[in-house]
XYZ file of C-alpha atoms in Angstrom:
467
model
C 31.208 -29.170 -149.344
C 30.853 -29.456 -145.564
C 30.292 -33.056 -144.474
C 28.234 -32.888 -141.286
C 29.439 -36.284 -140.071
C 33.133 -36.123 -140.964
C 35.773 -33.430 -140.495
C 39.463 -33.916 -141.237
C 38.836 -37.666 -141.623
C 37.461 -37.800 -138.088
C 33.868 -38.441 -137.048
C 32.370 -35.254 -135.586
C 31.317 -35.615 -131.954
C 27.513 -35.406 -132.521
C 27.676 -38.447 -134.817
C 30.129 -40.590 -132.863
C 27.595 -42.760 -131.009
C 25.536 -43.225 -134.175
C 28.577 -44.282 -136.215
C 29.630 -46.748 -133.523
C 26.147 -48.265 -133.595
C 26.071 -48.487 -137.428
C 29.496 -50.152 -137.537
C 28.434 -52.651 -134.884
C 25.152 -53.388 -136.673
C 26.568 -53.866 -140.161
C 25.083 -53.079 -143.591
C 22.702 -56.049 -143.557
C 20.905 -54.716 -140.496
C 20.628 -51.262 -142.041
C 19.203 -52.691 -145.237
C 16.646 -54.677 -143.247
C 15.669 -51.567 -141.280
C 15.339 -49.622 -144.495
C 12.858 -52.154 -145.880
C 10.960 -52.089 -142.567
C 10.705 -48.294 -142.792
C 9.292 -48.465 -146.330
C 6.732 -51.036 -145.197
C 5.674 -48.797 -142.297
C 5.335 -45.770 -144.575
C 3.096 -47.767 -146.906
C 1.043 -49.241 -144.072
C 0.478 -45.864 -142.418
C -0.171 -44.207 -145.782
C 2.482 -41.483 -145.603
C 2.322 -40.196 -149.152
C 2.313 -37.029 -151.208
C 0.828 -36.403 -154.642
C 2.517 -35.387 -157.893
C 0.196 -34.562 -160.765
C 0.936 -34.254 -164.460
C 3.542 -37.021 -164.727
C 1.217 -39.916 -165.529
C 0.664 -43.058 -163.498
C -0.460 -43.099 -159.894
C -0.081 -39.561 -158.483
C 0.265 -40.906 -154.931
C 3.966 -41.305 -154.131
C 5.753 -42.786 -151.153
C 8.200 -40.160 -149.981
C 11.775 -41.535 -149.859
C 12.784 -41.906 -146.207
C 16.417 -42.148 -145.172
C 16.990 -43.902 -141.877
C 20.304 -42.194 -141.022
C 19.316 -39.126 -138.988
C 20.708 -35.637 -139.232
C 22.149 -34.436 -135.927
C 22.518 -30.950 -134.441
C 24.241 -30.163 -131.149
C 22.379 -28.182 -128.487
C 24.631 -25.197 -129.203
C 23.867 -25.304 -132.934
C 20.171 -25.575 -132.201
C 20.162 -22.569 -129.860
C 21.550 -20.395 -132.643
C 18.985 -21.689 -135.131
C 16.147 -21.266 -132.639
C 17.047 -17.659 -131.854
C 17.454 -16.836 -135.538
C 14.165 -18.419 -136.628
C 12.191 -16.746 -133.817
C 13.760 -13.381 -134.661
C 12.779 -13.829 -138.288
C 9.201 -14.878 -137.473
C 8.773 -11.817 -135.252
C 10.073 -9.445 -137.948
C 7.955 -11.004 -140.709
C 4.764 -10.670 -138.674
C 5.560 -7.070 -137.780
C 6.129 -6.384 -141.481
C 2.782 -7.924 -142.392
C 0.877 -5.857 -139.845
C 2.726 -2.745 -141.007
C 2.044 -3.097 -144.751
C -1.660 -3.671 -144.147
C -1.846 -0.600 -141.900
C 0.548 2.374 -141.893
C 3.289 0.988 -144.185
C 6.016 2.709 -142.158
C 8.765 0.595 -143.733
C 7.714 1.827 -147.168
C 7.468 5.456 -146.015
C 11.019 5.089 -144.679
C 12.194 4.124 -148.167
C 13.474 0.715 -147.106
C 11.199 -1.407 -149.321
C 9.824 -0.120 -152.655
C 6.060 0.421 -152.586
C 5.502 -1.365 -155.891
C 7.199 -4.487 -154.591
C 4.504 -4.747 -151.917
C 1.354 -3.141 -153.295
C 1.698 -4.579 -156.802
C 2.676 -7.991 -155.486
C 0.310 -10.780 -156.537
C 0.221 -12.035 -152.942
C -0.804 -8.661 -151.471
C -4.520 -8.711 -150.643
C -6.197 -5.266 -150.601
C -9.220 -6.876 -148.915
C -7.115 -7.296 -145.765
C -6.060 -3.635 -145.422
C -6.975 -2.294 -141.998
C -8.005 -5.639 -140.507
C -6.580 -6.316 -137.046
C -6.103 -10.076 -136.692
C -6.000 -11.495 -133.150
C -2.728 -10.563 -131.422
C -1.736 -8.722 -134.621
C -0.376 -12.005 -135.987
C -0.743 -12.792 -139.686
C 1.565 -15.777 -140.124
C 1.008 -18.254 -137.305
C 3.147 -21.042 -138.755
C 6.423 -19.883 -140.265
C 8.570 -22.451 -142.046
C 12.092 -21.097 -142.503
C 14.252 -23.048 -144.962
C 17.841 -23.112 -143.708
C 20.964 -24.384 -145.441
C 24.397 -25.017 -143.978
C 27.714 -24.476 -145.724
C 30.198 -24.862 -142.863
C 30.569 -25.791 -139.178
C 29.121 -22.456 -138.036
C 27.677 -21.087 -141.271
C 23.902 -21.194 -141.693
C 21.882 -19.258 -144.280
C 18.164 -18.755 -144.784
C 17.190 -19.862 -148.271
C 13.550 -18.745 -148.113
C 10.623 -18.075 -145.793
C 7.241 -19.810 -145.911
C 4.527 -17.719 -144.250
C 1.325 -19.143 -145.724
C 0.868 -22.862 -145.187
C 4.313 -24.479 -144.914
C 3.980 -28.231 -145.307
C 6.085 -31.118 -144.080
C 5.520 -31.137 -140.335
C 3.670 -34.464 -140.526
C 6.824 -36.007 -142.007
C 8.832 -34.604 -139.091
C 6.497 -36.331 -136.636
C 6.124 -39.599 -138.538
C 9.875 -39.813 -139.207
C 10.480 -39.693 -135.463
C 7.763 -42.221 -134.714
C 9.249 -44.708 -137.167
C 12.819 -44.128 -135.977
C 11.778 -44.762 -132.366
C 10.116 -48.027 -133.411
C 13.155 -49.250 -135.318
C 15.993 -47.988 -133.083
C 14.685 -47.956 -129.488
C 18.158 -48.737 -128.156
C 19.567 -45.523 -129.623
C 16.806 -43.396 -128.120
C 17.298 -44.994 -124.718
C 21.064 -44.432 -124.918
C 21.180 -40.903 -126.350
C 19.594 -37.682 -125.074
C 17.525 -36.655 -128.082
C 15.055 -33.790 -127.742
C 11.447 -34.934 -128.377
C 9.245 -33.502 -131.168
C 5.934 -35.179 -130.355
C 4.693 -32.090 -128.502
C 4.205 -30.214 -131.802
C 0.457 -30.987 -132.225
C -0.191 -29.796 -128.651
C 1.867 -26.663 -129.291
C -0.041 -26.029 -132.520
C -3.356 -26.528 -130.737
C -2.288 -24.136 -127.975
C -1.249 -21.550 -130.578
C -4.573 -21.841 -132.419
C -6.525 -21.483 -129.158
C -4.527 -18.377 -128.298
C -5.655 -16.574 -131.468
C -9.373 -17.008 -130.823
C -11.231 -13.921 -132.145
C -12.359 -11.092 -129.878
C -15.995 -12.172 -130.170
C -15.241 -15.693 -128.904
C -16.712 -16.003 -125.408
C -15.978 -19.682 -124.754
C -13.465 -22.449 -125.376
C -12.697 -21.912 -129.073
C -13.873 -24.497 -131.577
C -11.031 -25.174 -134.046
C -11.201 -26.827 -137.469
C -8.682 -27.670 -140.201
C -9.952 -26.542 -143.616
C -8.682 -28.720 -146.487
C -9.307 -28.533 -150.252
C -10.025 -32.248 -150.137
C -8.488 -35.650 -150.701
C -7.052 -34.719 -154.100
C -4.703 -32.136 -152.585
C -1.035 -33.155 -152.563
C -0.755 -32.520 -148.793
C -4.072 -34.097 -147.767
C -2.328 -36.698 -145.643
C -0.842 -33.909 -143.546
C -4.168 -32.102 -143.201
C -5.904 -35.209 -141.875
C -2.923 -36.162 -139.727
C -2.774 -32.801 -137.937
C -6.534 -32.657 -137.400
C -6.404 -36.137 -135.882
C -3.403 -35.331 -133.689
C -5.032 -32.147 -132.358
C -8.414 -33.798 -131.875
C -10.250 -31.285 -134.080
C -12.525 -31.645 -137.099
C -11.158 -31.853 -140.637
C -13.575 -29.969 -142.904
C -14.006 -28.913 -146.511
C -15.589 -25.664 -147.625
C -18.963 -27.318 -148.177
C -19.018 -28.327 -144.491
C -19.021 -24.673 -143.356
C -21.492 -21.826 -143.818
C -21.965 -18.255 -142.638
C -25.032 -17.094 -140.736
C -25.652 -13.887 -138.756
C -22.007 -12.883 -138.673
C -20.666 -16.263 -137.549
C -19.153 -19.327 -139.196
C -20.844 -22.667 -138.542
C -20.006 -26.288 -139.257
C -22.655 -28.705 -140.411
C -22.878 -31.689 -138.060
C -25.345 -34.524 -137.452
C -26.416 -32.679 -134.290
C -27.055 -29.403 -136.071
C -24.864 -26.344 -136.708
C -21.751 -25.938 -134.522
C -20.085 -22.543 -134.303
C -16.473 -22.342 -135.500
C -14.040 -19.875 -133.942
C -10.625 -20.682 -135.462
C -9.945 -22.005 -138.958
C -6.538 -23.489 -139.717
C -6.854 -23.235 -143.456
C -4.763 -25.245 -145.883
C -6.166 -23.658 -149.039
C -4.836 -20.655 -150.937
C -6.130 -17.115 -150.462
C -7.782 -17.061 -153.872
C -10.144 -19.897 -152.943
C -11.205 -19.182 -149.350
C -14.207 -16.943 -150.109
C -15.833 -16.691 -153.557
C -17.582 -13.460 -152.529
C -14.234 -11.757 -151.902
C -11.677 -13.536 -154.056
C -12.169 -15.941 -156.977
C -15.913 -16.126 -157.689
C -15.569 -19.576 -159.271
C -14.108 -21.170 -156.126
C -16.014 -24.139 -154.733
C -13.381 -24.836 -152.070
C -14.064 -21.905 -149.773
C -16.860 -20.455 -147.650
C -19.033 -17.650 -149.075
C -19.027 -14.685 -146.679
C -16.048 -15.907 -144.623
C -14.089 -12.659 -145.067
C -16.960 -10.547 -143.703
C -16.976 -12.631 -140.526
C -13.184 -12.361 -140.335
C -13.316 -8.550 -140.641
C -15.886 -8.287 -137.868
C -13.855 -10.429 -135.469
C -16.196 -13.411 -135.571
C -13.576 -15.936 -136.677
C -9.787 -16.235 -136.786
C -8.012 -17.564 -139.857
C -4.595 -19.191 -139.626
C -2.601 -18.043 -141.457
C -4.282 -14.758 -142.291
C -5.220 -13.965 -145.882
C -2.502 -11.818 -147.417
C 0.335 -13.352 -145.400
C 1.921 -14.592 -148.623
C 3.348 -11.180 -149.458
C 5.978 -11.808 -146.754
C 7.330 -15.003 -148.314
C 7.646 -13.643 -151.828
C 11.232 -14.278 -152.944
C 11.746 -10.625 -153.870
C 10.539 -9.501 -150.422
C 12.880 -12.123 -148.910
C 15.860 -9.980 -149.871
C 14.656 -7.263 -147.472
C 14.121 -9.434 -144.370
C 17.489 -8.420 -142.824
C 16.373 -4.786 -143.253
C 13.044 -5.637 -141.587
C 14.888 -7.061 -138.588
C 16.942 -3.886 -138.230
C 13.958 -1.568 -138.823
C 11.368 -3.230 -136.598
C 13.471 -4.963 -133.948
C 16.599 -2.808 -133.828
C 18.747 -5.947 -134.036
C 21.246 -7.499 -136.400
C 20.085 -10.708 -138.135
C 21.183 -13.878 -136.363
C 20.731 -15.912 -139.552
C 21.897 -14.312 -142.781
C 20.199 -14.434 -146.172
C 21.826 -16.111 -149.136
C 23.288 -13.337 -151.357
C 20.594 -12.596 -153.936
C 20.405 -10.754 -157.255
C 17.059 -9.104 -158.023
C 16.471 -9.271 -161.765
C 14.200 -6.228 -161.543
C 17.411 -4.264 -160.965
C 19.094 -3.592 -164.371
C 22.619 -4.157 -163.045
C 21.576 -7.392 -161.352
C 19.744 -8.504 -164.489
C 22.855 -7.973 -166.596
C 24.981 -10.004 -164.180
C 22.447 -12.845 -163.988
C 22.083 -13.159 -167.750
C 25.864 -13.229 -168.175
C 26.330 -15.891 -165.476
C 23.305 -18.188 -165.799
C 25.520 -21.263 -165.864
C 26.781 -20.565 -162.345
C 23.589 -19.427 -160.586
C 20.317 -20.811 -159.253
C 17.441 -18.744 -160.678
C 13.939 -18.841 -159.187
C 10.519 -17.370 -159.849
C 9.647 -14.948 -157.045
C 6.247 -16.649 -156.588
C 7.516 -20.190 -157.221
C 7.507 -23.110 -154.792
C 8.109 -26.835 -154.642
C 11.253 -26.675 -156.759
C 9.216 -25.928 -159.885
C 10.132 -23.214 -162.364
C 13.757 -22.878 -161.287
C 17.043 -23.179 -163.146
C 20.055 -24.783 -161.464
C 22.767 -23.329 -163.677
C 25.582 -25.857 -163.169
C 23.179 -28.740 -163.859
C 21.597 -27.171 -166.950
C 22.437 -27.286 -170.659
C 23.214 -24.274 -172.855
C 19.835 -24.729 -174.547
C 18.005 -24.712 -171.199
C 19.893 -21.594 -170.164
C 19.031 -19.815 -173.410
C 15.342 -20.683 -173.036
C 15.312 -19.559 -169.420
C 17.094 -16.306 -170.326
C 14.206 -15.428 -172.638
C 11.756 -15.986 -169.784
C 13.775 -13.657 -167.555
C 13.981 -10.951 -170.227
C 10.212 -11.107 -170.743
C 9.531 -10.259 -167.075
C 12.732 -9.540 -165.081
C 10.814 -8.618 -161.926
C 9.486 -12.157 -161.696
C 12.930 -13.663 -161.003
C 15.734 -13.633 -158.460
C 19.083 -15.438 -158.607
C 21.416 -16.833 -155.986
C 24.877 -18.372 -156.042
C 25.091 -22.147 -156.205
C 25.977 -22.820 -152.596
C 28.007 -25.828 -151.572
C 25.205 -27.188 -149.380
C 26.309 -29.375 -146.522
C 25.931 -33.126 -146.905
C 24.794 -35.809 -144.495
C 25.397 -39.564 -144.627
C 22.539 -41.179 -146.532
C 21.721 -44.820 -147.122
C 21.478 -45.235 -150.905
C 21.586 -48.230 -153.252
C 25.393 -48.271 -153.301
C 25.704 -48.018 -149.516
C 26.224 -44.991 -147.283
C 27.145 -41.822 -149.179
C 26.930 -38.052 -148.585
C 23.891 -36.273 -149.991
C 22.973 -32.580 -149.868
C 20.373 -31.475 -147.293
C 18.384 -28.480 -146.127
C 16.311 -27.923 -142.991
C 12.850 -26.522 -142.252
C 11.984 -25.821 -138.602
C 8.367 -24.880 -137.890
C 7.841 -21.751 -135.799
C 4.440 -21.200 -134.155
C 3.330 -17.619 -133.455
C 0.367 -16.706 -131.236
C 0.384 -15.610 -127.601
C 4.034 -16.693 -127.662
C 6.609 -17.811 -130.231
C 7.152 -21.561 -129.972
C 9.610 -23.798 -131.763
C 9.746 -27.581 -131.532
C 13.360 -28.787 -131.078
C 13.551 -30.390 -134.499
C 12.226 -29.912 -137.987
C 12.116 -31.438 -141.433
C 15.434 -32.341 -143.009
C 15.015 -32.793 -146.743
C 17.676 -34.665 -148.692
C 18.561 -34.716 -152.387
C 18.649 -38.463 -152.997
C 20.383 -38.198 -156.367
C 24.167 -37.869 -156.303
C 25.284 -34.286 -156.914
C 21.726 -32.927 -156.908
C 20.916 -29.781 -154.911
C 17.122 -30.126 -155.290
C 15.611 -31.501 -152.080
C 11.896 -31.013 -152.815
C 9.848 -34.214 -152.592
C 8.059 -33.271 -155.817
C 11.462 -33.337 -157.524
C 12.668 -36.676 -156.139
C 13.957 -35.529 -152.751
C 13.565 -37.509 -149.557
C 13.357 -36.860 -145.815
C 15.341 -37.652 -142.674
C 14.672 -37.556 -138.965
C 16.410 -34.605 -137.281
C 17.969 -35.115 -133.873
C 18.651 -32.191 -131.557
C 20.989 -33.429 -128.837
C 20.200 -32.210 -125.322
C 22.971 -30.693 -123.198
C-alpha cells in the first residue's frame, strides 16, 4: 500500500508544510476543527440521501479535515489523461450513434453497444451541438504508487460530487486560513463559472440570443438534490422540475409568474428513461412530454445527451484504451485497471475460480451497490454471488483487488491511513476544461476499499500545489 504522505519513514515533500502545521497545532486543535466542520456541514445542509435502511434517509457525509495533496507535476499528468479520455469517449458516442466505424473495424463487438441497456435508439442520427454527448465527465482514478495511476471507471451521464468538492474547499478555507495564505494551492471556486460557460457554449443551432439555462431535477427526494440546488444557485440559473417545463411549437418553455420563458439549454439530473414520457417510459412524471422532438429539431440542448450512458458501461470501459488509439492515434496516458469480462468464457472460468481475490461489479452498477469485494467476503457470499454471475455472465466484470493508496485521515483513534480514490470533473463544450482539483473519497473504515458515500465513505479536500 502506497502511503501518500510517508515514504521510507520520511514525510513526502507535498505534505511537509501540512505535517509541520499539524504537529505545531496538536491533536486537541484538530479535534476542535473537526467538530467545527461537522457543525458547518449541518448548518449549510450538506447532505445526501440513503433509502431503504430505515430511519432518516438524510445523512451528513463524513468530512475529513486532512486534505489530499497532489504536486503540480502529478496534476499535469492527471489533467492530460482525463482530457484525453473525455475526448475519446465523446468521439465514441458520436460514432456509435452515426456510422459506428469502431464497430465496423472490429474493435468493439456490435452486441456490446447495440444491445446495451444504456444505448438509446431514439438518439441515432441526432447531431448534438458541437457533436458533444457527455459534457461533464467524471473519471474515477486510483493510485497504487508514486507514479502509478489507474482509471477505475468513467461516469458520462450525470457524475455527482462536485458540490462536495466546492463546499469542502469553502470549509477548509474558513478553518485554516493561515495554511491557504502560506501555501500556493490552486483554487477550485471557478468551477460553477466554467460549467456555466460550457453550458452556454452548447446552445442549440436555433438559439438566436443569450441562452437561457436551467437545471432539471427529479425533486427534493432525490439523493443528490442538494447538489442540484447548489449548482443552480452558484450559476445563477433556475432549478426546475419536469412539471415546470412544457413544449409548444417546437420549443421548450418554463412556467414563470411573468408568463412562459423559453429554455435553450437543460442541464438534466434525471435518467434517460424519465426525461420524456412520449419517447421513453410512458409512466414518467419527472420529465417533459415532447422534449425529445424539440431536441431532434435543434430547439434545445440537453446536457448530458440522452444515450451518453453507453460510454460509461463497465463492459465498454475495457475498450477505452482502444478508443484512444482508434480515434486519437495516441497511447493512453492513464491506464485501465486490468479487467476480466465475464461474457468471455475463459474470463468467466478464471473469475469463478478466484472470487475470493477479485472485486466483481455489475456492468450497469453504481454507488458501490451490487459488487463483491472478494477478500472482504465470506464463502457463503461468494457462492451466492457466483450463482448470480452464472445466471448472466455478460452482466459482470471483475478486477484485481488493488492496493489503493492511503492518505492520513483523522479518525476516532487519531490520525491513520485510509484508502482513497479521486474524481476530477472534466467539462466538454467549445473547449475541454478541468478545474485543478476534484473529489477525493475516503474509505473511513479501517481496511475498507469502498469509498462510496452510500456505503459509509467520506470526503476530503484535494489540494493541487502550484509550481
